[in-house]
Amino acid sequence: MVGHTEAEAMALALKLARRGVRGANPLVGAVILDPSGRILSTGFHRGAGTPHAEADALAAAAASGTDVSGATMVVTLEPCNHTGRTGPCSQAIREAGLSRVVYAAADPTAEAAGGAATLAAAGVDTAGGLMAAESGELNHRWIRAMQEHRPFVTVKIAQSLDGRTAAEDGTSQWITGSAARTDGHRIRSRADAVVVGTGTVLADDPQLTARDELGAPALRQPLRVAVGHRPVPAEAAIRGSDGRFLQITEHDPALICRGLYARGARHLMVEGGAMVASAFLRAGLADELVAYVAPLLLGAGTSAVGALGVQTLADASHWRWDETDGGAVRSAGPDLRLRLEPLPASGATPAH
Amino acid sequence: MVGHTEAEAMALALKLARRGVRGANPLVGAVILDPSGRILSTGFHRGAGTPHAEADALAAAAASGTDVSGATMVVTLEPCNHTGRTGPCSQAIREAGLSRVVYAAADPTAEAAGGAATLAAAGVDTAGGLMAAESGELNHRWIRAMQEHRPFVTVKIAQSLDGRTAAEDGTSQWITGSAARTDGHRIRSRADAVVVGTGTVLADDPQLTARDELGAPALRQPLRVAVGHRPVPAEAAIRGSDGRFLQITEHDPALICRGLYARGARHLMVEGGAMVASAFLRAGLADELVAYVAPLLLGAGTSAVGALGVQTLADASHWRWDETDGGAVRSAGPDLRLRLEPLPASGATPAH
């Protein structure tokens, strides 16, 4: 078997990265090559709280009893240098005895950057920039969020085929089915904070907890955030009893993001109603759009997406189907789940 | 190899039927079994103007030099008894020397019915009703159209993800891309008539001809129909020069259907605008919905689907994804093509 070049390994690492889920962390893939170019193991990051791609690849090698000393780690993002929910990858790479690290994009965060320098200082041959544009493009919205010191924002909508989120008389439970709702709860369980407007709190009294299909609470629960000026009743379900409730008397998405980022939130899920979701969309503060579409027509009622300030077709808000994480289009029971991300500005060079 | 039962062959025929395209004709599949239950050939109907399923299966057998005398034709619809765009299947079956015909649903049309009786009179063993419910369910909307003496109606919409068909200033060209438009032209080329409102004629001046991706006209062109009271200008593109233009000064979809059925139209494509499409949807005269969805958000503008008379969620118009003809969800360039059919009334027994 002919050995793989580092570029081939990086292309594979990028492909692996696309299996991950978007959120607090970027999509990252890793491939470990021996000096002859043979693939010893691979890994990718499966989302916040799970091992980084480098650690995943090292664990896969260890599990199969493969010696990686003297090998090369090819990874789509600069190995981190900090102890977050997992230990620093730069240290794990050194300890595993790898002799070379090739990465694509530099880590754009202040807290995790510096891994390459640490590795180089420890005598590991390091090279950055291989296919950096592709890696940057894959994570262009996450990079922007980090540069703006705000959480990565997922906007969720649940709508009829004709874009309605409630019928004319305001009834909205349930437009989408239980499979779509369970899928939405899975995103909640990954998010650091879930945001709804006070209008939705008063109209629907949502719990906003993350629950499985049987109603059992997920291990990880987001902060439940009501935004707006209207008082949240003492008996509102969103308050819960775990202290994980917050009201922000503010409508500006940028200020909401700033406040939640300061509290440590790196992944925000905006659940509605339509006015709150539209405010995030209008502000350009939606990094991911998850739309559950039911095979229903309503013909009237509340639009899932309200005024965006678009007057003419040329100024429409452009998105692209996000084929990471199992694909842009999936069925969720009788409904469709669509995932999109904002189209990168044309000609823009991804930051790295 | 163990022979197939007639029920197994019918299940296969139903599966084959689902590969066809909806329109003037029903979805039909056929399997020819020898006396030991071996499959000699299969066939299905590919849409108006192409061979019926029985003829398709007989042609496949002939092409491979397979003798079908004494064999059994298992087919999901009673073989036709009339000469339409193709010859009568009852005659072709007799001439091929088949000794038995098992069909699912009876032909509900006055013009094609009677095939079973003709075959029986000619000494062919015939049995109807095997899996008739499944066949009736597959074609429930086509059967209803035939019973109502009206064309099968395809409603096409092209919309943004948030259900808009034009921006706030009325701009709508083009929300969807060229691949979606070419796909729409393919449906036009199969339809007998294409309907737009006079408002759309005045606003967009559409040609309404069926053209390929290079703009060349399709061999088969539908009747171009403008509905409404406003005069169609002498220079309007829809008039063309081939005499295949008609204005119907009428808004009621049932009367439009009646008039076009009397002129021989068996498949009607409703292209818009939103008011005309909504009128057909509101009247329950949409048998198929084809929605091209662009990854755009507009947040305002014309809704693709207007008032349907639905006040509350429980009264929503319910559809199901139509997995025939290559699937309910497909990409069309950067857009999605969704195909749905009305949910059959629960508990209703399909007519047969």
XYZ file of C-alpha atoms in Angstrom:
704
model
C 0.000 0.000 0.000
C 1.257 3.424 -0.983
C 1.605 5.918 1.862
C -0.566 8.983 2.176
C 0.754 12.489 1.783
C 0.072 14.989 4.525
C -2.290 16.818 2.143
C -4.253 13.623 1.580
C -4.386 13.052 5.318
C -5.588 16.643 5.837
C -8.337 16.154 3.244
C -9.440 13.074 5.162
C -9.257 14.973 8.461
C -11.504 17.683 6.994
C -13.958 15.015 5.899
C -13.940 13.511 9.368
C -14.414 16.959 10.901
C -17.688 17.299 8.993
C -19.150 14.405 10.961
C -19.179 16.513 14.108
C -21.917 18.720 15.500
C -21.802 22.493 15.557
C -22.002 24.417 18.781
C -19.594 25.723 21.401
C -16.642 24.075 19.675
C -15.406 24.062 16.065
C -15.571 21.044 13.774
C -12.160 19.364 13.862
C -10.761 16.149 12.408
C -7.401 14.420 12.924
C -5.358 11.694 11.249
C -2.207 10.078 12.658
C 0.321 8.998 10.019
C 3.406 6.869 10.544
C 6.654 8.020 8.855
C 5.800 5.974 5.737
C 2.424 7.702 5.382
C 0.348 4.830 6.691
C -2.768 5.872 8.629
C -2.429 4.697 12.232
C -5.706 6.144 13.493
C -8.269 8.865 12.949
C -10.507 10.993 15.123
C -12.947 13.850 15.136
C -14.668 16.071 17.638
C -18.252 15.143 18.479
C -19.260 18.355 20.238
C -18.780 20.213 23.502
C -17.853 17.987 26.436
C -16.473 15.184 24.261
C -12.763 14.611 23.453
C -11.014 16.876 20.994
C -10.184 15.338 17.620
C -6.509 14.839 18.569
C -7.458 13.064 21.798
C -10.015 10.994 19.906
C -7.357 9.864 17.407
C -4.842 9.124 20.186
C -7.483 7.132 22.081
C -8.316 5.138 18.953
C -4.628 4.280 18.499
C -4.275 3.312 22.157
C -7.406 1.161 22.007
C -5.929 -0.860 19.160
C -2.494 -1.067 20.823
C -0.891 1.026 18.073
C 2.396 2.743 18.907
C 2.298 6.347 17.706
C 5.766 7.413 18.833
C 7.556 9.165 15.996
C 4.282 9.597 14.111
C 2.729 12.727 12.614
C -0.569 14.248 13.774
C -2.451 15.879 10.890
C -5.250 18.004 12.332
C -7.564 20.653 10.929
C -7.113 23.119 13.821
C -4.097 24.067 15.901
C -3.983 21.773 18.951
C -5.293 23.553 22.030
C -3.084 24.675 24.815
C -5.556 24.916 27.649
C -7.448 22.752 30.070
C -11.133 23.195 29.423
C -13.626 20.391 29.714
C -10.744 18.211 28.426
C -6.971 18.445 28.958
C -4.654 20.333 26.608
C -4.025 18.478 23.354
C -0.531 19.907 23.024
C 0.443 18.004 26.160
C -1.286 14.771 25.094
C 0.562 14.894 21.769
C 3.927 15.342 23.495
C 3.238 12.567 25.964
C 2.251 10.178 23.171
C 5.658 10.745 21.603
C 4.512 12.166 18.263
C 7.364 13.875 16.457
C 5.464 16.112 14.058
C 2.195 18.075 13.981
C 0.682 19.500 10.819
C -2.351 21.703 11.363
C -4.582 23.710 9.054
C -6.023 26.776 10.784
C -4.617 28.512 13.853
C -6.804 28.519 16.954
C -8.568 31.899 16.987
C -9.431 31.880 20.675
C -7.310 33.645 23.243
C -7.833 30.890 25.769
C -6.812 27.895 23.619
C -4.204 29.440 21.270
C -0.485 28.874 21.633
C -0.532 25.106 21.239
C 1.772 25.167 18.237
C 4.333 27.295 20.041
C 4.207 25.006 23.073
C 4.744 21.972 20.864
C 7.602 23.604 18.970
C 9.261 24.624 22.245
C 9.031 20.999 23.350
C 10.895 19.891 20.245
C 7.914 18.715 18.190
C 8.221 19.632 14.510
C 5.149 21.806 13.799
C 3.767 23.209 10.556
C 0.607 25.279 10.198
C -1.446 26.487 7.247
C -1.958 23.309 5.178
C -5.513 23.662 3.749
C -6.156 26.435 6.242
C -8.734 28.033 3.927
C -10.835 24.865 3.846
C -10.702 24.507 7.610
C -11.539 28.176 8.076
C -14.429 27.925 5.648
C -15.830 24.900 7.473
C -15.898 26.847 10.720
C -16.362 30.349 9.342
C -19.276 31.191 11.609
C -17.723 29.699 14.710
C -14.541 31.693 14.036
C -16.586 34.856 13.641
C -18.409 34.196 16.912
C -15.082 33.721 18.726
C -13.676 36.895 17.174
C -16.773 38.782 18.273
C -16.526 37.343 21.799
C -20.040 35.972 21.679
C -21.627 32.506 21.751
C -22.197 30.458 18.607
C -25.940 30.879 17.994
C -28.342 28.193 16.793
C -31.774 29.495 15.810
C -34.496 26.872 15.863
C -37.811 27.271 14.110
C -40.719 24.860 13.798
C -43.046 25.702 10.965
C -45.644 24.510 8.508
C -44.550 24.040 4.906
C -45.840 27.541 4.200
C -43.695 29.095 6.907
C -46.255 29.525 9.686
C -45.454 28.894 13.308
C -48.997 29.370 14.635
C -52.484 29.340 13.132
C -54.642 32.431 12.856
C -56.085 31.941 16.348
C -52.618 31.529 17.842
C -52.706 27.724 18.271
C -49.259 26.251 17.730
C -49.048 23.057 19.799
C -48.060 21.067 18.006
C -47.224 21.996 14.448
C -44.334 19.541 14.403
C -44.426 16.061 15.885
C -42.752 14.434 18.853
C -39.702 13.268 16.860
C -38.936 16.864 15.872
C -39.410 18.024 19.444
C -37.108 15.283 20.752
C -34.506 16.332 18.189
C -34.837 19.912 19.424
C -34.313 18.725 22.994
C -31.073 17.048 21.920
C -29.801 20.422 20.735
C -30.945 21.973 24.020
C -28.925 19.411 25.959
C -25.796 20.475 24.063
C -26.410 24.221 24.373
C -25.187 26.356 27.249
C -28.255 28.589 27.206
C -31.702 28.516 25.620
C -33.465 31.787 24.881
C -37.162 32.588 24.462
C -39.044 35.853 24.537
C -41.216 36.756 27.491
C -44.176 36.693 25.100
C -43.575 33.001 24.472
C -43.222 32.416 28.221
C -46.619 34.021 28.803
C -48.310 32.352 25.830
C -46.915 28.804 26.001
C -45.379 28.468 29.484
C -42.535 26.264 28.159
C -40.308 24.307 30.564
C -37.293 24.751 28.261
C -35.536 21.830 29.887
C -33.824 19.191 27.738
C -35.761 15.942 27.926
C -35.628 12.638 26.100
C -38.511 11.047 24.191
C -39.913 9.640 27.436
C -39.790 13.003 29.159
C -36.785 12.198 31.351
C -34.420 15.139 31.838
C -31.076 15.069 30.030
C -27.920 14.944 32.169
C -26.802 18.314 30.874
C -29.285 21.189 31.121
C -28.900 24.632 29.565
C -29.458 27.924 31.315
C -33.077 28.922 30.623
C -33.243 32.533 29.529
C -36.317 34.727 29.062
C -35.570 37.946 27.183
C -37.853 40.986 27.282
C -39.408 43.382 29.701
C -42.631 41.644 30.641
C -42.528 40.082 34.123
C -42.122 36.307 34.221
C -44.789 34.964 36.612
C -43.582 33.317 39.799
C -45.302 30.092 38.756
C -43.892 30.045 35.188
C -42.457 26.624 34.285
C -39.287 28.201 32.868
C -38.242 29.231 36.390
C -37.885 25.591 37.469
C -36.298 24.872 40.824
C -32.651 24.320 39.894
C -31.580 27.958 39.835
C -30.790 27.710 36.112
C -33.176 30.504 35.108
C -32.354 34.021 34.052
C -34.364 36.935 32.726
C -32.582 39.514 30.583
C -34.637 42.705 30.253
C -33.213 43.452 26.851
C -34.253 42.972 23.205
C -30.970 43.644 21.405
C -29.460 40.278 20.382
C -25.925 41.671 20.546
C -26.414 42.711 24.168
C -28.089 39.402 25.010
C -25.112 37.582 23.478
C -22.657 39.748 25.346
C -24.365 39.125 28.664
C -24.537 35.378 28.189
C -20.947 35.153 26.904
C -19.812 36.935 30.065
C -21.599 34.211 32.042
C -19.623 31.562 30.154
C -22.168 30.576 27.483
C -20.418 29.527 24.268
C -23.446 28.002 22.518
C -26.799 29.717 22.540
C -29.998 28.213 21.214
C -32.728 30.654 20.259
C -36.120 28.968 20.371
C -38.522 31.807 19.686
C -40.999 33.177 19.367
C -40.863 34.526 15.874
C -39.949 38.048 17.004
C -36.943 36.919 19.012
C -35.754 34.518 16.294
C -36.166 37.230 13.676
C -34.227 39.727 15.800
C -31.235 37.360 15.874
C -31.558 36.683 12.135
C -31.852 40.405 11.343
C -28.780 41.180 13.459
C -26.699 38.564 11.595
C -26.360 36.717 14.884
C -27.631 33.347 13.671
C -24.753 30.968 12.951
C -26.916 27.927 12.362
C -30.576 27.576 11.443
C -32.459 24.423 12.313
C -35.914 24.361 10.768
C -38.417 21.617 11.471
C -40.951 21.641 8.648
C -44.291 19.895 9.053
C -46.280 18.679 6.026
C -49.057 21.116 6.850
C -50.423 24.231 5.232
C -51.988 26.974 7.335
C -52.335 29.807 4.834
C -52.507 32.375 7.612
C -51.220 32.948 11.133
C -47.854 33.908 12.559
C -44.903 33.771 10.181
C -41.998 31.771 11.588
C -39.641 34.470 10.328
C -40.684 38.088 10.751
C -39.347 41.281 9.245
C -35.650 41.058 8.396
C -35.351 44.472 6.802
C -35.280 42.901 3.335
C -37.119 45.076 0.792
C -36.107 43.450 -2.473
C -35.058 39.984 -3.577
C -31.448 41.020 -4.194
C -31.127 41.786 -0.488
C -32.475 38.419 0.688
C -30.717 36.638 3.522
C -28.699 33.880 1.822
C -27.994 30.534 3.437
C -26.562 27.227 2.383
C -27.509 23.695 3.310
C -25.193 22.428 6.019
C -24.175 18.885 5.092
C -22.183 18.287 8.272
C -23.525 16.168 11.141
C -25.469 13.672 9.062
C -26.748 16.027 6.409
C -28.820 19.140 5.840
C -32.094 17.326 5.243
C -33.416 14.527 7.422
C -36.769 13.220 8.342
C -37.872 13.595 11.954
C -40.982 11.464 12.185
C -43.510 12.980 9.773
C -41.547 16.242 9.637
C -38.380 17.342 7.875
C -35.389 18.692 9.729
C -33.429 21.218 7.673
C -30.050 22.593 8.773
C -28.485 25.628 7.159
C -25.677 28.047 7.784
C -25.246 31.590 6.527
C -23.533 31.815 3.160
C -20.012 33.152 3.726
C -19.539 36.633 2.304
C -18.311 36.072 -1.259
C -14.609 36.560 -1.710
C -14.049 36.762 2.012
C -10.913 35.073 3.227
C -11.617 32.893 6.217
C -9.788 34.135 9.274
C -6.953 31.969 10.493
C -35.284 -20.990 -6.453
C -38.702 -21.065 -4.833
C -41.541 -19.627 -6.934
C -43.308 -16.438 -5.982
C -46.897 -16.323 -4.868
C -49.272 -13.984 -6.644
C -49.415 -11.863 -3.488
C -45.619 -11.532 -3.502
C -45.729 -10.595 -7.157
C -48.433 -8.006 -6.441
C -46.329 -6.502 -3.650
C -43.468 -6.205 -6.133
C -45.804 -4.708 -8.750
C -46.927 -2.082 -6.223
C -43.296 -1.274 -5.503
C -42.602 -0.909 -9.210
C -45.694 1.273 -9.597
C -44.201 3.763 -7.150
C -41.355 4.475 -9.563
C -43.760 6.173 -11.943
C -44.722 9.822 -12.172
C -48.101 11.211 -11.190
C -50.286 13.009 -13.679
C -52.972 12.123 -16.186
C -52.515 8.410 -15.533
C -52.389 6.340 -12.341
C -49.272 4.673 -10.980
C -49.319 1.032 -12.127
C -46.857 -1.847 -11.890
C -46.936 -5.327 -13.440
C -45.148 -8.643 -12.966
C -45.392 -11.662 -15.291
C -45.095 -15.036 -13.539
C -44.697 -18.438 -15.167
C -46.846 -21.299 -13.792
C -44.121 -22.202 -11.290
C -44.082 -18.663 -9.890
C -40.853 -17.591 -11.575
C -40.726 -13.919 -12.574
C -40.488 -13.677 -16.354
C -40.524 -9.885 -16.584
C -41.673 -6.723 -14.852
C -42.913 -3.329 -15.944
C -44.349 -0.057 -14.726
C -45.981 3.004 -16.176
C -43.729 6.035 -16.610
C -46.420 8.643 -17.202
C -48.836 9.857 -19.843
C -47.825 8.966 -23.401
C -45.576 6.073 -22.368
C -46.581 2.368 -22.406
C -48.906 1.042 -19.739
C -47.334 -1.232 -17.133
C -48.698 -4.390 -18.808
C -47.284 -3.352 -22.190
C -43.999 -2.438 -20.533
C -43.744 -5.896 -18.943
C -44.703 -7.630 -22.212
C -42.123 -5.567 -24.109
C -39.439 -6.479 -21.565
C -40.259 -10.173 -22.011
C -40.213 -9.848 -25.797
C -36.899 -7.974 -25.706
C -35.286 -10.852 -23.843
C -36.927 -13.485 -26.043
C -38.985 -14.838 -23.168
C -42.102 -16.845 -24.035
C -45.005 -15.704 -21.885
C -47.691 -17.992 -23.259
C -49.509 -19.655 -20.407
C -48.101 -17.163 -17.933
C -49.887 -14.979 -15.376
C -49.976 -11.172 -15.476
C -50.055 -9.674 -11.980
C -50.921 -5.989 -12.255
C -51.975 -3.295 -9.792
C -54.855 -1.939 -11.921
C -57.406 -3.662 -14.143
C -55.983 -3.807 -17.681
C -57.491 -1.119 -19.862
C -59.977 -1.837 -22.560
C -59.566 1.218 -24.746
C -57.271 2.694 -27.307
C -55.910 5.925 -25.933
C -52.399 7.110 -26.557
C -51.529 3.377 -26.447
C -53.501 0.305 -27.537
C -55.775 -1.647 -25.177
C -53.842 -3.823 -22.748
C -56.601 -6.436 -22.635
C -55.917 -7.157 -26.311
C -52.132 -7.204 -25.904
C -52.475 -9.699 -23.049
C -54.666 -11.998 -25.137
C -52.341 -11.776 -28.111
C -49.326 -12.634 -25.982
C -51.070 -15.826 -24.920
C -51.206 -15.216 -21.187
C -53.660 -17.530 -19.501
C -54.347 -15.659 -16.293
C -54.598 -12.051 -15.095
C -54.612 -11.029 -11.443
C -55.292 -7.360 -10.816
C -55.645 -5.251 -7.696
C -58.006 -2.311 -8.227
C -60.697 -2.022 -10.889
C -60.291 0.761 -13.436
C -62.489 3.620 -12.205
C -62.729 5.405 -15.548
C -65.698 4.952 -17.849
C -63.486 5.029 -20.906
C -60.936 2.374 -19.899
C -63.013 0.057 -17.703
C -64.241 -3.341 -18.832
C -60.835 -4.876 -19.502
C -61.402 -7.730 -17.053
C -64.730 -8.630 -18.614
C -63.202 -8.567 -22.077
C -60.388 -10.856 -20.953
C -62.762 -13.251 -19.208
C -64.971 -13.395 -22.286
C -61.891 -14.311 -24.310
C -61.215 -17.254 -22.004
C -58.470 -15.662 -19.885
C -58.743 -16.582 -16.220
C -59.151 -13.238 -14.396
C -59.211 -12.377 -10.716
C -59.539 -8.885 -9.234
C -59.160 -7.437 -5.754
C -55.783 -8.785 -4.604
C -54.269 -5.926 -2.545
C -56.847 -3.582 -3.992
C -56.707 -1.329 -0.920
C -52.970 -0.745 -1.360
C -53.380 0.048 -5.041
C -56.329 2.328 -4.311
C -54.377 4.108 -1.594
C -51.427 4.664 -3.926
C -53.690 6.374 -6.450
C -56.321 7.773 -4.091
C -56.164 11.277 -5.484
C -56.101 10.185 -9.106
C -59.145 7.981 -8.450
C -60.958 10.886 -6.850
C -60.143 13.142 -9.809
C -61.517 10.546 -12.228
C -64.655 10.103 -10.132
C -65.128 13.868 -10.122
C -64.599 14.061 -13.887
C -61.807 16.580 -13.538
C -58.085 16.642 -14.286
C -55.461 15.493 -11.791
C -54.065 18.773 -10.452
C -50.425 19.506 -9.647
C -49.875 22.761 -7.763
C -46.356 24.143 -8.072
C -44.938 26.738 -5.728
C -41.466 28.258 -5.585
C -40.674 29.850 -2.274
C -38.052 30.978 0.162
C -37.481 28.839 3.247
C -39.857 31.141 5.113
C -42.650 30.622 2.613
C -42.371 33.806 0.552
C -42.796 33.874 -3.188
C -41.891 37.522 -3.679
C -40.047 40.147 -1.670
C -41.762 43.165 -0.151
C -41.294 45.229 -3.346
C -42.733 42.431 -5.497
C -39.440 41.150 -6.932
C -39.590 37.388 -7.428
C -37.235 36.550 -10.303
C -35.627 34.397 -9.314
C -36.180 33.052 -5.853
C -35.301 29.541 -7.003
C -32.464 28.685 -9.359
C -32.307 27.383 -12.911
C -32.277 23.702 -11.873
C -35.605 24.147 -10.074
C -37.044 26.015 -13.051
C -35.892 23.276 -15.451
C -37.507 20.695 -13.197
C -40.732 22.704 -13.290
C -40.547 22.779 -17.093
C -40.325 18.987 -17.109
C -43.650 18.856 -15.275
C -45.089 21.373 -17.753
C -44.072 19.122 -20.641
C -46.069 16.263 -19.102
C -49.138 18.341 -18.239
C -52.060 18.902 -20.579
C -52.644 22.444 -19.385
C -50.761 25.015 -17.313
C -52.733 27.628 -15.401
C -51.716 31.081 -14.150
C -53.764 34.026 -12.978
C -54.106 37.110 -15.146
C -52.329 39.024 -12.381
C -49.234 36.897 -12.926
C -49.537 37.385 -16.685
C -49.537 41.155 -16.210
C -46.803 41.166 -13.542
C -44.326 38.619 -14.938
C -45.324 38.080 -18.596
C -44.414 34.368 -18.462
C -44.124 32.307 -21.666
C -45.453 29.195 -19.882
C -43.941 26.951 -22.538
C -42.022 23.837 -21.538
C -38.346 24.339 -22.289
C -35.166 22.414 -21.500
C -32.171 23.812 -19.625
C -30.866 25.399 -22.830
C -34.195 27.067 -23.548
C -35.200 24.723 -26.380
C -38.918 23.909 -26.424
C -40.023 20.443 -25.343
C -41.696 18.213 -27.931
C -44.913 18.181 -25.960
C -46.381 21.544 -24.961
C -49.307 22.128 -22.588
C -52.261 24.378 -23.249
C -51.408 27.748 -21.689
C -54.309 29.010 -19.634
C -54.788 32.435 -18.050
C -57.601 32.524 -15.498
C -59.290 35.719 -14.352
C -61.124 38.703 -15.697
C -58.345 41.114 -16.514
C -57.618 41.363 -20.249
C -54.499 39.578 -21.463
C -52.555 42.050 -23.626
C -52.205 41.236 -27.315
C -48.411 41.198 -26.918
C -48.375 38.960 -23.812
C -45.860 36.128 -24.145
C -48.387 33.554 -22.921
C -50.382 34.012 -26.160
C -47.542 32.580 -28.243
C -48.219 31.826 -31.891
C -49.176 28.152 -31.789
C -52.821 28.592 -30.903
C -52.310 26.787 -27.606
C -53.515 29.693 -25.462
C -56.799 30.055 -23.641
C -58.234 32.594 -21.229
C -60.911 31.434 -18.790
C -62.740 34.395 -17.231
C -63.426 32.508 -14.065
C -61.908 32.221 -10.590
C -63.635 29.100 -9.269
C -61.164 26.181 -9.479
C -64.000 23.660 -9.865
C -65.338 25.488 -12.927
C -61.833 25.904 -14.339
C -61.273 22.160 -13.901
C -64.616 21.363 -15.502
C -63.899 23.523 -18.532
C -60.444 22.089 -19.076
C -61.601 18.501 -18.538
C -64.232 19.050 -21.241
C -61.398 20.104 -23.540
C -59.615 16.826 -22.829
C -57.150 17.936 -20.149
C -56.439 15.114 -17.703
C -53.449 16.708 -15.960
C -53.461 20.321 -14.930
C -50.481 22.185 -13.544
C -51.244 25.277 -11.475
C -48.274 27.625 -11.457
C -49.558 30.678 -9.624
C -49.647 33.302 -8.497
C -50.253 32.725 -4.847
C -53.956 33.610 -5.109
C -54.660 31.076 -7.836
C -52.606 28.350 -6.142
C -54.341 29.053 -2.840
C -57.770 28.895 -4.493
C -57.034 25.363 -5.740
C -55.640 24.358 -2.336
C -58.633 25.851 -0.510
C -61.033 24.036 -2.817
C -59.351 20.683 -2.145
C -58.446 20.555 -5.832
C -54.725 20.025 -5.400
C -53.776 16.369 -5.875
C -50.045 16.925 -5.786
C -47.955 19.748 -4.383
C -44.487 20.418 -5.750
C -42.632 23.000 -3.705
C -39.227 24.331 -4.691
C -37.630 25.780 -1.577
C -34.681 28.160 -1.864
C -32.194 28.582 1.003
C -33.242 32.202 1.388
C -35.102 34.164 4.025
C -37.169 37.194 3.071
C -39.081 37.886 6.286
C -41.747 39.838 4.387
C -43.424 39.905 0.991
C -46.025 37.714 -0.675
C -46.798 34.409 1.019
C -46.585 31.461 -1.375
C -49.774 30.108 0.143
C -52.574 32.544 0.939
C -55.714 32.199 3.012
C -56.998 28.624 3.109
C -59.861 29.242 5.495
C -57.892 27.611 8.331
C -58.535 29.366 11.653
C -56.999 26.951 14.112
C -54.224 24.367 14.025
C -56.632 21.427 14.255
C -58.098 22.466 10.904
C -54.741 22.666 9.097
C -54.454 21.217 5.627
C -52.633 17.894 6.118
C -50.282 16.426 3.539
C -47.824 13.585 3.387
C -44.473 13.291 1.696
C -44.849 11.517 -1.626
C -42.034 8.997 -1.898
C -42.961 7.892 -5.427
C -41.010 9.044 -8.486
C -37.583 9.201 -6.887
C -38.614 10.513 -3.496
C -40.318 13.384 -1.734
C -37.178 15.391 -1.109
C -34.536 16.065 -3.708
C -32.034 18.757 -4.367
C -32.511 20.867 -7.477
C -29.292 22.838 -7.751
C -29.081 24.971 -4.598
C -32.792 24.486 -3.912
C -34.864 21.632 -2.495
C -37.705 20.047 -4.393
C -40.433 18.739 -2.092
C -43.331 16.629 -3.341
C -46.418 15.965 -1.252
C -49.895 14.621 -1.667
C -52.976 15.269 0.450
C -53.350 12.909 3.381
C -56.188 10.490 2.596
C -59.211 11.015 4.817
C -58.631 8.684 7.780
C -60.665 5.518 7.693
C -61.742 6.150 4.128
C -61.859 3.061 1.975
C -60.130 3.657 -1.335
C -62.564 3.395 -4.195
C -62.133 0.422 -6.491
